[in-house]
Amino acid sequence: MNRKTLVLPAVIGLLAPVLAACGGSDSGSGSGDAIVVGTTDRFSATKDAPAPLDPAYAYDVGTWNILRQTVQTLMIQPKGEGDPVPEAAERCRFTDSGNERYVCTLREGLEFANGDKITAADVKYSIDRARAIKADSGVFALLSTIDTVETQGDREVIFHLKSADATFPYKLSTPVAGIVNPDDYEKGKLRDGFDVDGSGPYTMSAEVKNDELVDAVFTKNPNYKGTLEVNNDKVELRSFADADDMGAALNKGDIDLMTRTMSPAQIKKLSAESGGDIDVVEMAGLEIRYLAFNTNAPTVKSRAVRQAMAQLINRGELVSKVYGTQAEPLYSLVPASITGHSNSFFNKYGDPSVAKAKSLLTQANISTPVKLTLHYTTDHYGSATKDEFEDLQKQLNDSGLFDVSIKGAPWATFRPAEQKGEYDVYGMGWFPDFPDADNYLAPFLDKDNFLGSPYANSEIRNTLIPDSRREADRLTAATSLTEIQDIVAADVPVLPLWQGKQYVAARGDVTGTAYALNSSSTLQLWELGRGVSG
């Protein structure tokens, strides 16, 4: 049979009861047969990025999904959404009214997979290491509010923060805060290649060809102590060149489940079919796509050029043509389902208008057509990315105000070039580190930002971001968050396009598929098992 399970957009705390019947912890397989999961994520070790799986470097959804299976963090995001809960820690809490002192007590008997004891000193070493290395991926910025890390005895870790940060528990749930063994990870040097060691629910062995990880086997870690219930003995993560190859493997039975990134055509076809043995699960997602600008580049240095693009692009048309019901137009960096969201771009620009865009360029004495190139990655966000950029090109060129060309490159080339400032305009996606508005704003706008963007707004960095982090009640932070979004809409250092849903497709005997991904696109392999679908 073919069953399509629909999960409504994420509402904090509501997913668990909705999904409880879709596969529980007692349905796991004890047979030892690997559940094979397909992905189009590519994992490359290159000259520019030789250490893709080091927690102090990794900063994309694919590599984090490997680390989340293998490297344990003090806190973890629960599968049913909500605030993070202790994982390697027994408990964590702010111990002051100003949210500047955070204390965690480790679980008793924690061990790395090799049997070495884990102490508070290992936690301090791991976090201090990531902060000191300051990898060019920018992931260390998640730990930027830490002033010092202190230990008391073997089990207590104390974080002294530079300023109030109500989002800090979320940050301790991200892989950059993962606990690593000092014997395996040097203090001042990244660990090259694809070896990963930790204390998470699995150990991993990697098959590597031509400096690419093509197959990763996750085996249940007998020394794991944490909150997760592991419903299988082994999972194999297999990387495919594209969605078509991955889909063919699922149809043939070579893999049991496929996840990101399925093509829009695949999702539509599988969702419409009946009578087959492949189940499609639609889940809430917090993925966004956007255009980013090198605001120092001559072609887009003028704010008027960026504003004109914001005035012209028809998000509804773009989504309808390329993604259909699988995505929604987005008018802010913050998705509509996140507390603090504001439709700032729509409030400022309204409906697309050639006349208004022309007026913006004329007032700034910009000659038209403005000639520029839109860059995109060919293999990181799915096969529909090319179609998306072809439509953006057409929209801008049809206005007569732009002369746009497009150019694609594989992620291994694209990402280093973007970081070096080689692209004036480029397309990116964002899968949140944690589901809070801060994580859709600070990584793009704060110092040491993820994009390496030259755009710097002192009010955002020095006042609004710190103000928003003081508020444990995120509704109370909405005023500061809205001001940030309004400034972004006015200056357009980035141009949000759409937010998407997420899907998995699995053979009928795989259980736990409703929790295979959480809303932050975290792959939760421990939830999968074999049995009768529920």
PDB file of N, CA and C in Angstrom, residues 10-58:
ATOM      1  N   ALA A  10       4.860  23.015  12.091  1.00  0.00           N
ATOM      2  CA  ALA A  10       5.303  22.822  13.468  1.00  0.00           C
ATOM      3  C   ALA A  10       4.660  23.803  14.421  1.00  0.00           C
ATOM      4  N   VAL A  11       4.117  23.261  15.491  1.00  0.00           N
ATOM      5  CA  VAL A  11       3.643  24.059  16.606  1.00  0.00           C
ATOM      6  C   VAL A  11       4.327  23.474  17.831  1.00  0.00           C
ATOM      7  N   ILE A  12       4.996  24.315  18.585  1.00  0.00           N
ATOM      8  CA  ILE A  12       5.824  23.836  19.674  1.00  0.00           C
ATOM      9  C   ILE A  12       5.023  22.905  20.586  1.00  0.00           C
ATOM     10  N   GLY A  13       5.591  21.702  20.770  1.00  0.00           N
ATOM     11  CA  GLY A  13       5.008  20.771  21.722  1.00  0.00           C
ATOM     12  C   GLY A  13       3.857  19.942  21.203  1.00  0.00           C
ATOM     13  N   LEU A  14       3.432  20.137  19.944  1.00  0.00           N
ATOM     14  CA  LEU A  14       2.246  19.435  19.479  1.00  0.00           C
ATOM     15  C   LEU A  14       2.544  18.238  18.591  1.00  0.00           C
ATOM     16  N   LEU A  15       3.769  18.119  18.106  1.00  0.00           N
ATOM     17  CA  LEU A  15       4.030  17.058  17.138  1.00  0.00           C
ATOM     18  C   LEU A  15       4.000  15.668  17.760  1.00  0.00           C
ATOM     19  N   ALA A  16       4.444  15.544  18.993  1.00  0.00           N
ATOM     20  CA  ALA A  16       4.560  14.205  19.577  1.00  0.00           C
ATOM     21  C   ALA A  16       3.245  13.444  19.597  1.00  0.00           C
ATOM     22  N   PRO A  17       2.150  14.022  20.122  1.00  0.00           N
ATOM     23  CA  PRO A  17       0.909  13.253  20.114  1.00  0.00           C
ATOM     24  C   PRO A  17       0.357  13.019  18.735  1.00  0.00           C
ATOM     25  N   VAL A  18       0.604  13.946  17.801  1.00  0.00           N
ATOM     26  CA  VAL A  18       0.093  13.776  16.448  1.00  0.00           C
ATOM     27  C   VAL A  18       0.745  12.584  15.770  1.00  0.00           C
ATOM     28  N   LEU A  19       2.037  12.365  16.073  1.00  0.00           N
ATOM     29  CA  LEU A  19       2.793  11.369  15.325  1.00  0.00           C
ATOM     30  C   LEU A  19       2.981  10.058  16.079  1.00  0.00           C
ATOM     31  N   ALA A  20       2.422   9.953  17.253  1.00  0.00           N
ATOM     32  CA  ALA A  20       2.736   8.800  18.094  1.00  0.00           C
ATOM     33  C   ALA A  20       2.409   7.476  17.441  1.00  0.00           C
ATOM     34  N   ALA A  21       1.429   7.449  16.539  1.00  0.00           N
ATOM     35  CA  ALA A  21       1.011   6.185  15.934  1.00  0.00           C
ATOM     36  C   ALA A  21       1.839   5.792  14.733  1.00  0.00           C
ATOM     37  N   CYS A  22       2.847   6.609  14.397  1.00  0.00           N
ATOM     38  CA  CYS A  22       3.579   6.369  13.150  1.00  0.00           C
ATOM     39  C   CYS A  22       4.846   5.568  13.352  1.00  0.00           C
ATOM     40  N   GLY A  23       4.974   4.886  14.452  1.00  0.00           N
ATOM     41  CA  GLY A  23       6.170   4.084  14.678  1.00  0.00           C
ATOM     42  C   GLY A  23       6.755   4.424  16.021  1.00  0.00           C
ATOM     43  N   GLY A  24       6.769   3.516  16.944  1.00  0.00           N
ATOM     44  CA  GLY A  24       7.237   3.816  18.288  1.00  0.00           C
ATOM     45  C   GLY A  24       8.542   3.132  18.586  1.00  0.00           C
ATOM     46  N   SER A  25       9.027   3.361  19.820  1.00  0.00           N
ATOM     47  CA  SER A  25      10.335   2.855  20.184  1.00  0.00           C
ATOM     48  C   SER A  25      10.356   1.345  20.324  1.00  0.00           C
ATOM     49  N   ASP A  26       9.196   0.712  20.424  1.00  0.00           N
ATOM     50  CA  ASP A  26       9.185  -0.744  20.591  1.00  0.00           C
ATOM     51  C   ASP A  26       9.136  -1.475  19.252  1.00  0.00           C
ATOM     52  N   SER A  27       9.263  -0.716  18.152  1.00  0.00           N
ATOM     53  CA  SER A  27       9.155  -1.349  16.841  1.00  0.00           C
ATOM     54  C   SER A  27      10.509  -1.568  16.191  1.00  0.00           C
ATOM     55  N   GLY A  28      11.593  -1.322  16.929  1.00  0.00           N
ATOM     56  CA  GLY A  28      12.909  -1.420  16.329  1.00  0.00           C
ATOM     57  C   GLY A  28      13.303  -2.850  16.023  1.00  0.00           C
ATOM     58  N   SER A  29      14.279  -2.951  15.130  1.00  0.00           N
ATOM     59  CA  SER A  29      14.759  -4.260  14.718  1.00  0.00           C
ATOM     60  C   SER A  29      15.973  -4.657  15.529  1.00  0.00           C
ATOM     61  N   GLY A  30      16.032  -5.873  15.933  1.00  0.00           N
ATOM     62  CA  GLY A  30      17.201  -6.379  16.626  1.00  0.00           C
ATOM     63  C   GLY A  30      17.991  -7.327  15.757  1.00  0.00           C
ATOM     64  N   SER A  31      17.664  -7.372  14.479  1.00  0.00           N
ATOM     65  CA  SER A  31      18.271  -8.350  13.579  1.00  0.00           C
ATOM     66  C   SER A  31      19.699  -8.020  13.214  1.00  0.00           C
ATOM     67  N   GLY A  32      20.080  -6.757  13.352  1.00  0.00           N
ATOM     68  CA  GLY A  32      21.414  -6.362  12.945  1.00  0.00           C
ATOM     69  C   GLY A  32      21.517  -6.008  11.486  1.00  0.00           C
ATOM     70  N   ASP A  33      20.455  -6.234  10.685  1.00  0.00           N
ATOM     71  CA  ASP A  33      20.476  -5.848   9.277  1.00  0.00           C
ATOM     72  C   ASP A  33      20.434  -4.337   9.169  1.00  0.00           C
ATOM     73  N   ALA A  34      21.308  -3.767   8.364  1.00  0.00           N
ATOM     74  CA  ALA A  34      21.372  -2.315   8.243  1.00  0.00           C
ATOM     75  C   ALA A  34      20.135  -1.778   7.534  1.00  0.00           C
ATOM     76  N   ILE A  35      19.573  -0.707   8.061  1.00  0.00           N
ATOM     77  CA  ILE A  35      18.569   0.077   7.351  1.00  0.00           C
ATOM     78  C   ILE A  35      19.339   1.053   6.472  1.00  0.00           C
ATOM     79  N   VAL A  36      19.079   1.013   5.169  1.00  0.00           N
ATOM     80  CA  VAL A  36      19.878   1.811   4.231  1.00  0.00           C
ATOM     81  C   VAL A  36      19.113   3.079   3.866  1.00  0.00           C
ATOM     82  N   VAL A  37      19.750   4.209   4.119  1.00  0.00           N
ATOM     83  CA  VAL A  37      19.152   5.521   3.888  1.00  0.00           C
ATOM     84  C   VAL A  37      19.899   6.225   2.767  1.00  0.00           C
ATOM     85  N   GLY A  38      19.159   6.738   1.816  1.00  0.00           N
ATOM     86  CA  GLY A  38      19.768   7.459   0.704  1.00  0.00           C
ATOM     87  C   GLY A  38      19.724   8.959   0.917  1.00  0.00           C
ATOM     88  N   THR A  39      20.735   9.657   0.430  1.00  0.00           N
ATOM     89  CA  THR A  39      20.790  11.111   0.493  1.00  0.00           C
ATOM     90  C   THR A  39      21.531  11.620  -0.744  1.00  0.00           C
ATOM     91  N   THR A  40      21.223  12.840  -1.141  1.00  0.00           N
ATOM     92  CA  THR A  40      21.999  13.470  -2.214  1.00  0.00           C
ATOM     93  C   THR A  40      23.054  14.407  -1.646  1.00  0.00           C
ATOM     94  N   ASP A  41      23.176  14.461  -0.320  1.00  0.00           N
ATOM     95  CA  ASP A  41      24.259  15.239   0.282  1.00  0.00           C
ATOM     96  C   ASP A  41      25.590  14.658  -0.171  1.00  0.00           C
ATOM     97  N   ARG A  42      26.522  15.538  -0.499  1.00  0.00           N
ATOM     98  CA  ARG A  42      27.857  15.117  -0.917  1.00  0.00           C
ATOM     99  C   ARG A  42      28.852  15.547   0.150  1.00  0.00           C
ATOM    100  N   PHE A  43      29.804  14.682   0.447  1.00  0.00           N
ATOM    101  CA  PHE A  43      30.768  14.934   1.506  1.00  0.00           C
ATOM    102  C   PHE A  43      32.168  14.840   0.913  1.00  0.00           C
ATOM    103  N   SER A  44      32.817  15.982   0.743  1.00  0.00           N
ATOM    104  CA  SER A  44      34.116  16.032   0.078  1.00  0.00           C
ATOM    105  C   SER A  44      35.182  16.618   0.989  1.00  0.00           C
ATOM    106  N   ALA A  45      36.368  16.052   0.897  1.00  0.00           N
ATOM    107  CA  ALA A  45      37.536  16.638   1.544  1.00  0.00           C
ATOM    108  C   ALA A  45      38.380  17.281   0.453  1.00  0.00           C
ATOM    109  N   THR A  46      38.546  18.584   0.522  1.00  0.00           N
ATOM    110  CA  THR A  46      39.248  19.327  -0.516  1.00  0.00           C
ATOM    111  C   THR A  46      40.402  20.119   0.089  1.00  0.00           C
ATOM    112  N   LYS A  47      41.175  20.730  -0.774  1.00  0.00           N
ATOM    113  CA  LYS A  47      42.271  21.575  -0.311  1.00  0.00           C
ATOM    114  C   LYS A  47      41.740  22.717   0.548  1.00  0.00           C
ATOM    115  N   ASP A  48      40.617  23.293   0.142  1.00  0.00           N
ATOM    116  CA  ASP A  48      40.040  24.405   0.899  1.00  0.00           C
ATOM    117  C   ASP A  48      39.315  23.943   2.156  1.00  0.00           C
ATOM    118  N   ALA A  49      38.799  22.715   2.149  1.00  0.00           N
ATOM    119  CA  ALA A  49      38.047  22.183   3.291  1.00  0.00           C
ATOM    120  C   ALA A  49      38.467  20.744   3.543  1.00  0.00           C
ATOM    121  N   PRO A  50      39.665  20.523   4.113  1.00  0.00           N
ATOM    122  CA  PRO A  50      40.166  19.154   4.286  1.00  0.00           C
ATOM    123  C   PRO A  50      39.568  18.416   5.474  1.00  0.00           C
ATOM    124  N   ALA A  51      38.832  19.116   6.344  1.00  0.00           N
ATOM    125  CA  ALA A  51      38.317  18.500   7.579  1.00  0.00           C
ATOM    126  C   ALA A  51      36.803  18.644   7.664  1.00  0.00           C
ATOM    127  N   PRO A  52      36.059  18.065   6.712  1.00  0.00           N
ATOM    128  CA  PRO A  52      34.620  18.331   6.650  1.00  0.00           C
ATOM    129  C   PRO A  52      33.822  17.854   7.856  1.00  0.00           C
ATOM    130  N   LEU A  53      34.333  16.851   8.617  1.00  0.00           N
ATOM    131  CA  LEU A  53      33.569  16.281   9.720  1.00  0.00           C
ATOM    132  C   LEU A  53      34.111  16.640  11.106  1.00  0.00           C
ATOM    133  N   ASP A  54      35.046  17.555  11.164  1.00  0.00           N
ATOM    134  CA  ASP A  54      35.501  18.022  12.474  1.00  0.00           C
ATOM    135  C   ASP A  54      34.435  18.943  13.048  1.00  0.00           C
ATOM    136  N   PRO A  55      33.959  18.686  14.289  1.00  0.00           N
ATOM    137  CA  PRO A  55      32.928  19.551  14.867  1.00  0.00           C
ATOM    138  C   PRO A  55      33.323  21.028  14.933  1.00  0.00           C
ATOM    139  N   ALA A  56      34.623  21.303  14.954  1.00  0.00           N
ATOM    140  CA  ALA A  56      35.085  22.683  14.997  1.00  0.00           C
ATOM    141  C   ALA A  56      35.045  23.343  13.628  1.00  0.00           C
ATOM    142  N   TYR A  57      34.739  22.563  12.592  1.00  0.00           N
ATOM    143  CA  TYR A  57      34.670  23.107  11.224  1.00  0.00           C
ATOM    144  C   TYR A  57      33.287  22.932  10.592  1.00  0.00           C
ATOM    145  N   ALA A  58      32.699  21.761  10.716  1.00  0.00           N
ATOM    146  CA  ALA A  58      31.478  21.410   9.980  1.00  0.00           C
ATOM    147  C   ALA A  58      30.368  22.422  10.230  1.00  0.00           C
TER     148      ALA A  58
END
